[in-house]
């Protein structure tokens, strides 16, 4: 990006004002209590689906735009490009429109139709690739082809987000826990796509010297677990994750293993069973990665119960289920994808009765 001219500087000032004004108009997301029959232990859901663009990625997209604008990487004629599994692209399309720029999302062809429609609703274009592993190079290629700027969430998520505060997701959670029975959570359980959310929460917990531990739940076929377990950042897998938004075939640059205390692998059928189970309790549909978070949270809660521990556990409701009606909420799709959720649903129903979770 050439040196910033005076005109560009005025345009950048106005663009930043608009992004800030959007934040100023937005309320913080809720923290729900999810009732569980385990005496002395409470489970909380941080509801990121209520952001204007419906997912936790609204925060990240805002940070990435401010980071790029303040670095002088984006000007009045820049086309914004992102490689995404969908959620980030939906949020980035919103911010691109807010500051009057074109937006192109490079996504796997398997991305849900609902997400593609949402990106186009915000004025974005979808550029689909057959091989999910190709999204990075294709985004880079488009960037050089059309005076573009590749936002590259996988590299910059952990850098663009202010992990010390500034109303990041961690600060918001700890603020909202202040009046609870166990205000300092024993555990925060999240899953990883870029790894940015777990990096932010893990750093914040250490920075504020809270005793809280951070656990990351990983779906099938993801490289994060293997990479963390073997301390290898070059760990890869060759099959893409089936739980949209989380699990990657490589350990993404924004994944910071050093701030994670534990990782748990969650079967995809269990993620979808937990997604449906918690949707019934909440009375509204949640997304697949929320199911992954819930299943792992119940594993940790059961371990606390067995050890006679009391305390609170916080996890994330990452996005709404309306984006997955054609997949995770469709029984034919489950059969086509060989996902039998019945045994996992039984485990959850047993837990609801007894408070004992035996996956
Ligand atoms: C639905 C959903 N859940 C969870 C995540 C994981 O968040 P992060 O990228 O901060 O690791 C993503 C990321 O794209 C997502 O789309």
Coordinates of C-alpha atoms and ligand atoms in Angstrom, one line a residue:
X1 CA 0.0 0.0 0.0
X2 CA 1.6 3.3 -1.1
X3 CA 2.3 6.1 1.5
X4 CA -1.0 7.5 2.9
X5 CA -2.0 10.7 1.0
X6 CA -3.8 13.5 2.8
X7 CA -7.1 12.6 1.1
X8 CA -6.6 8.9 2.0
X9 CA -6.0 10.0 5.6
X10 CA -9.3 11.9 5.7
X11 CA -11.0 8.8 4.3
X12 CA -9.3 6.6 6.9
X13 CA -10.4 8.9 9.7
X14 CA -14.0 8.8 8.6
X15 CA -13.8 5.0 8.2
X16 CA -12.5 4.5 11.7
X17 CA -15.2 6.9 13.0
X18 CA -17.9 4.7 11.4
X19 CA -16.5 1.5 12.9
X20 CA -16.2 3.1 16.3
X21 CA -19.7 4.5 16.0
X22 CA -21.0 1.0 15.2
X23 CA -19.4 -0.3 18.4
X24 CA -20.8 2.6 20.3
X25 CA -24.3 1.7 19.1
X26 CA -23.9 -1.9 20.0
X27 CA -24.8 -3.4 23.4
X28 CA -22.6 -6.1 24.9
X29 CA -23.6 -9.8 24.4
X30 CA -25.5 -11.6 27.2
X31 CA -24.2 -14.2 29.6
X32 CA -26.8 -16.9 30.2
X33 CA -27.0 -19.5 33.0
X34 CA -27.5 -23.0 31.6
X35 CA -29.3 -25.0 34.3
X36 CA -27.5 -28.3 35.1
X37 CA -28.4 -30.8 37.9
X38 CA -24.9 -30.7 39.5
X39 CA -24.9 -29.2 43.0
X40 CA -22.3 -26.6 43.6
X41 CA -21.3 -26.2 39.9
X42 CA -22.8 -23.6 37.5
X43 CA -22.5 -23.5 33.7
X44 CA -22.7 -20.2 31.8
X45 CA -23.1 -19.5 28.1
X46 CA -21.6 -16.4 26.6
X47 CA -24.1 -15.6 23.8
X48 CA -22.2 -14.2 20.8
X49 CA -25.1 -14.9 18.4
X50 CA -26.7 -11.7 19.4
X51 CA -24.1 -9.5 17.7
X52 CA -25.4 -7.5 14.7
X53 CA -23.9 -10.1 12.3
X54 CA -24.9 -13.1 14.4
X55 CA -21.6 -14.6 15.6
X56 CA -18.5 -14.2 17.7
X57 CA -16.8 -13.1 14.5
X58 CA -18.4 -9.6 14.8
X59 CA -15.8 -8.7 17.4
X60 CA -12.9 -10.1 15.3
X61 CA -14.1 -8.4 12.1
X62 CA -14.2 -5.1 13.9
X63 CA -10.7 -5.5 15.3
X64 CA -9.3 -6.7 11.9
X65 CA -10.8 -3.6 10.1
X66 CA -9.4 -1.2 12.7
X67 CA -6.0 -2.9 12.6
X68 CA -5.9 -2.7 8.8
X69 CA -7.1 0.9 8.7
X70 CA -4.7 2.0 11.3
X71 CA -1.8 0.2 9.5
X72 CA -2.6 2.1 6.3
X73 CA -3.3 -1.1 4.5
X74 CA -6.8 -0.1 3.3
X75 CA -7.9 2.9 1.3
X76 CA -11.0 4.2 -0.5
X77 CA -10.5 1.9 -3.5
X78 CA -9.4 -1.2 -1.8
X79 CA -11.3 -4.5 -2.3
X80 CA -11.4 -6.4 1.0
X81 CA -10.7 -10.1 0.7
X82 CA -10.9 -12.8 3.3
X83 CA -10.4 -16.6 3.5
X84 CA -13.2 -17.9 5.8
X85 CA -15.4 -20.8 6.7
X86 CA -18.2 -18.3 6.5
X87 CA -18.8 -16.6 9.9
X88 CA -15.9 -14.1 9.6
X89 CA -16.9 -13.4 6.0
X90 CA -20.5 -12.5 7.1
X91 CA -19.1 -10.0 9.6
X92 CA -16.4 -8.6 7.4
X93 CA -19.0 -8.0 4.6
X94 CA -21.0 -5.9 7.1
X95 CA -18.0 -3.7 8.0
X96 CA -16.8 -3.4 4.3
X97 CA -20.3 -2.1 3.5
X98 CA -20.2 0.2 6.5
X99 CA -17.1 2.0 5.1
X100 CA -18.1 1.7 1.4
X101 CA -15.7 -1.0 0.2
X102 CA -16.2 -4.1 -2.0
X103 CA -15.8 -7.5 -0.3
X104 CA -14.9 -10.9 -1.6
X105 CA -15.1 -14.0 0.6
X106 CA -12.9 -17.0 -0.5
X107 CA -14.6 -20.1 1.0
X108 CA -14.9 -23.9 0.7
X109 CA -17.7 -24.8 -1.8
X110 CA -19.2 -26.8 1.1
X111 CA -20.0 -23.6 3.1
X112 CA -23.7 -23.5 4.1
X113 CA -26.1 -21.8 1.6
X114 CA -27.4 -19.8 4.5
X115 CA -24.0 -18.2 5.2
X116 CA -23.4 -17.5 1.5
X117 CA -26.8 -15.7 1.3
X118 CA -25.9 -13.7 4.4
X119 CA -22.6 -12.5 2.9
X120 CA -24.5 -11.4 -0.3
X121 CA -27.1 -9.8 1.9
X122 CA -24.3 -7.5 3.2
X123 CA -23.2 -6.7 -0.3
X124 CA -20.3 -9.2 -0.4
X125 CA -19.3 -11.7 -3.2
X126 CA -18.6 -15.4 -2.6
X127 CA -15.6 -16.9 -4.3
X128 CA -15.8 -20.7 -3.7
X129 CA -13.0 -23.2 -4.0
X130 CA -13.3 -27.0 -4.1
X131 CA -10.3 -27.8 -1.9
X132 CA -10.7 -26.1 1.5
X133 CA -6.9 -26.1 1.8
X134 CA -6.7 -23.7 -1.2
X135 CA -8.5 -20.7 0.5
X136 CA -5.3 -19.0 1.6
X137 CA -3.5 -19.1 -1.8
X138 CA -6.6 -18.1 -3.7
X139 CA -7.2 -15.1 -1.4
X140 CA -3.6 -14.1 -1.9
X141 CA -4.0 -14.4 -5.7
X142 CA -7.2 -12.3 -5.7
X143 CA -5.4 -9.7 -3.6
X144 CA -2.7 -9.1 -6.2
X145 CA -5.3 -9.4 -9.0
X146 CA -7.6 -6.6 -7.9
X147 CA -6.0 -3.8 -5.8
X148 CA -7.2 -5.9 -2.8
X149 CA -6.2 -6.3 0.8
X150 CA -6.3 -9.9 2.2
X151 CA -7.4 -9.4 5.8
X152 CA -6.0 -12.9 6.7
X153 CA -7.9 -13.6 10.0
X154 CA -5.8 -16.8 10.5
X155 CA -2.6 -14.7 10.9
X156 CA -3.9 -11.5 12.4
X157 CA -6.8 -12.6 14.8
X158 CA -4.4 -12.9 17.7
X159 CA -2.6 -9.6 16.9
X160 CA -5.6 -7.4 16.0
X161 CA -7.5 -8.2 19.2
X162 CA -6.6 -6.2 22.3
X163 CA -6.1 -9.1 24.8
X164 CA -5.6 -6.8 27.8
X165 CA -9.1 -5.4 27.8
X166 CA -10.9 -2.8 25.6
X167 CA -14.1 -4.8 26.1
X168 CA -12.7 -7.9 24.5
X169 CA -14.7 -11.1 25.0
X170 CA -12.7 -12.1 28.1
X171 CA -13.1 -8.8 29.9
X172 CA -16.8 -8.9 29.1
X173 CA -17.2 -12.5 30.6
X174 CA -15.4 -11.6 33.9
X175 CA -17.4 -8.4 34.3
X176 CA -20.6 -10.3 33.8
X177 CA -19.6 -13.0 36.3
X178 CA -18.9 -10.5 39.1
X179 CA -22.3 -11.0 40.9
X180 CA -22.4 -14.8 40.5
X181 CA -21.9 -17.4 43.3
X182 CA -18.5 -18.3 41.9
X183 CA -17.5 -15.1 40.1
X184 CA -14.0 -16.3 39.0
X185 CA -14.7 -19.3 36.7
X186 CA -12.7 -22.5 37.3
X187 CA -12.7 -23.1 33.6
X188 CA -13.4 -21.3 30.3
X189 CA -14.1 -23.8 27.5
X190 CA -13.9 -22.7 23.9
X191 CA -13.2 -24.2 20.5
X192 CA -10.8 -22.9 17.8
X193 CA -11.0 -21.8 14.2
X194 CA -8.3 -19.1 13.9
X195 CA -7.4 -19.7 17.6
X196 CA -7.9 -15.9 18.2
X197 CA -10.7 -16.3 20.8
X198 CA -8.8 -18.9 22.9
X199 CA -5.6 -16.7 22.6
X200 CA -7.4 -13.6 23.8
X201 CA -9.1 -15.4 26.8
X202 CA -5.9 -17.3 27.7
X203 CA -3.8 -14.1 27.7
X204 CA -6.4 -12.1 29.6
X205 CA -6.6 -14.7 32.3
X206 CA -2.8 -14.7 32.8
X207 CA -2.6 -10.9 32.5
X208 CA -5.2 -10.4 35.2
X209 CA -3.6 -13.3 37.2
X210 CA -6.9 -15.2 37.6
X211 CA -6.7 -18.9 38.6
X212 CA -9.1 -19.7 35.8
X213 CA -7.9 -22.5 33.4
X214 CA -8.6 -22.5 29.7
X215 CA -9.7 -25.6 27.8
X216 CA -10.0 -25.9 24.0
X217 CA -12.5 -28.4 22.5
X218 CA -11.4 -29.8 19.1
X219 CA -13.6 -31.6 16.5
X220 CA -12.6 -34.6 14.5
X221 CA -9.9 -34.2 11.8
X222 CA -8.5 -31.0 13.3
X223 CA -4.8 -30.4 13.6
X224 CA -5.0 -28.2 16.7
X225 CA -5.2 -31.2 19.2
X226 CA -2.3 -33.1 17.6
X227 CA -0.2 -29.9 17.3
X228 CA -0.8 -28.9 20.9
X229 CA -0.3 -32.4 22.3
X230 CA 3.0 -32.8 20.4
X231 CA 4.0 -29.1 20.6
X232 CA 4.4 -29.1 16.8
X233 CA 3.1 -26.0 14.9
X234 CA 3.6 -27.8 11.6
X235 CA 1.1 -30.5 12.5
X236 CA -1.4 -31.1 9.7
X237 CA -4.3 -33.3 8.8
X238 CA -5.7 -34.1 5.4
X239 CA -9.5 -34.0 6.0
X240 CA -11.4 -30.8 6.7
X241 CA -13.5 -30.4 9.8
X242 CA -17.3 -31.0 9.6
X243 CA -18.1 -28.6 12.3
X244 CA -18.3 -25.2 10.6
X245 CA -16.0 -22.5 12.0
X246 CA -13.8 -24.7 14.1
X247 CA -11.1 -27.3 13.5
X248 CA -8.5 -26.7 10.9
X249 CA -6.2 -28.9 8.7
X250 CA -3.2 -27.0 9.9
X251 CA -2.3 -25.3 13.2
X252 CA -3.2 -21.7 12.3
X253 CA -0.7 -18.9 13.2
X254 CA -3.2 -17.3 15.6
X255 CA -3.4 -20.5 17.7
X256 CA -1.4 -19.9 20.9
X257 CA -0.8 -23.3 22.5
X258 CA 1.0 -21.8 25.4
X259 CA -2.1 -20.2 26.9
X260 CA -4.2 -23.4 26.8
X261 CA -4.2 -25.6 29.9
X262 CA -6.1 -28.5 28.3
X263 CA -7.5 -29.8 25.0
X264 CA -10.3 -32.2 24.5
X265 CA -11.3 -34.0 21.3
X266 CA -15.1 -34.1 20.7
X267 CA -16.7 -36.5 18.2
X268 CA -18.7 -34.7 15.5
X269 CA -21.9 -36.7 16.3
X270 CA -21.5 -35.7 20.0
X271 CA -21.1 -32.0 19.0
X272 CA -24.4 -32.1 17.0
X273 CA -26.2 -34.0 19.7
X274 CA -25.1 -31.4 22.3
X275 CA -26.1 -28.6 19.8
X276 CA -29.6 -30.0 19.5
X277 CA -29.9 -30.8 23.3
X278 CA -28.9 -27.2 24.3
X279 CA -31.2 -25.7 21.7
X280 CA -34.1 -27.6 23.3
X281 CA -33.2 -26.2 26.7
X282 CA -32.7 -22.6 25.4
X283 CA -35.8 -22.8 23.1
X284 CA -33.8 -21.6 20.1
X285 CA -31.3 -23.1 17.7
X286 CA -27.6 -22.8 18.2
X287 CA -24.7 -23.7 15.9
X288 CA -22.5 -26.8 15.7
X289 CA -19.4 -25.3 17.5
X290 CA -21.6 -24.4 20.5
X291 CA -22.4 -28.1 20.7
X292 CA -18.7 -28.9 20.7
X293 CA -18.2 -26.4 23.5
X294 CA -21.0 -27.8 25.6
X295 CA -19.9 -31.4 25.3
X296 CA -16.4 -30.6 26.4
X297 CA -17.7 -28.4 29.3
X298 CA -19.8 -31.3 30.6
X299 CA -16.7 -33.5 30.6
X300 CA -14.9 -31.0 32.7
X301 CA -17.9 -30.4 35.0
X302 CA -18.2 -34.2 35.6
X303 CA -14.5 -34.3 36.5
X304 CA -15.0 -31.5 39.0
X305 CA -18.1 -33.3 40.4
X306 CA -16.2 -36.5 40.8
X307 CA -13.4 -34.6 42.6
X308 CA -15.9 -33.0 44.9
X309 CA -15.0 -29.5 43.5
X310 CA -17.5 -26.6 43.3
X311 CA -17.2 -23.6 41.0
X312 CA -18.4 -22.1 37.7
X313 CA -17.6 -23.0 34.1
X314 CA -18.1 -20.6 31.2
X315 CA -18.4 -21.5 27.5
X316 CA -19.4 -19.8 24.3
X317 CA -22.6 -19.8 22.2
X318 CA -20.7 -18.9 19.0
X319 CA -23.6 -18.4 16.5
X320 CA -27.2 -19.1 15.8
X321 CA -28.5 -22.5 14.4
X322 CA -30.6 -20.8 11.6
X323 CA -27.4 -21.1 9.6
X324 CA -27.4 -24.9 9.8
X325 CA -31.0 -25.9 9.1
X326 CA -29.8 -27.6 5.9
X327 CA -27.1 -29.5 7.6
X328 CA -26.9 -30.3 11.4
X329 CA -30.6 -29.9 11.9
X330 CA -31.4 -32.0 8.9
X331 CA -31.7 -35.8 9.7
X332 CA -31.1 -36.8 6.0
X333 CA -27.9 -34.8 6.0
X334 CA -26.8 -36.7 9.2
X335 CA -27.4 -40.0 7.5
X336 CA -25.6 -38.9 4.3
X337 CA -22.7 -37.9 6.5
X338 CA -22.8 -41.1 8.6
X339 CA -23.4 -39.2 11.8
X340 CA -25.3 -41.2 14.4
X341 CA -26.2 -38.8 17.2
X342 CA -28.6 -41.1 19.1
X343 CA -26.1 -42.6 21.6
X344 CA -24.8 -39.1 22.5
X345 CA -28.3 -37.8 22.9
X346 CA -29.0 -40.6 25.3
X347 CA -25.9 -39.7 27.3
X348 CA -27.1 -36.1 27.6
X349 CA -30.6 -37.1 28.6
X350 CA -29.1 -39.4 31.3
X351 CA -27.0 -36.4 32.5
X352 CA -30.1 -34.2 32.6
X353 CA -31.7 -36.7 34.9
X354 CA -28.8 -37.7 37.1
X355 CA -26.2 -34.9 36.8
X356 CA -23.6 -37.6 35.9
X357 CA -22.0 -37.3 32.5
X358 CA -20.5 -40.5 31.1
X359 CA -19.5 -40.0 27.4
Ligands
LIG1 C1 -19.2 -20.6 14.5 C2 -17.8 -20.5 15.0 N1 -17.5 -20.9 16.2 C3 -16.2 -20.8 16.7 C4 -15.2 -20.2 16.0 C5 -13.8 -20.2 16.6 O1 -13.3 -18.9 16.8 P1 -11.8 -18.5 16.6 O2 -11.6 -18.2 15.2 O3 -11.7 -17.2 17.4 O4 -10.9 -19.6 17.1 C6 -15.5 -19.8 14.7 C7 -14.4 -19.2 13.9 O5 -14.5 -19.0 12.8 C8 -16.8 -19.9 14.2 O6 -17.1 -19.5 13.0

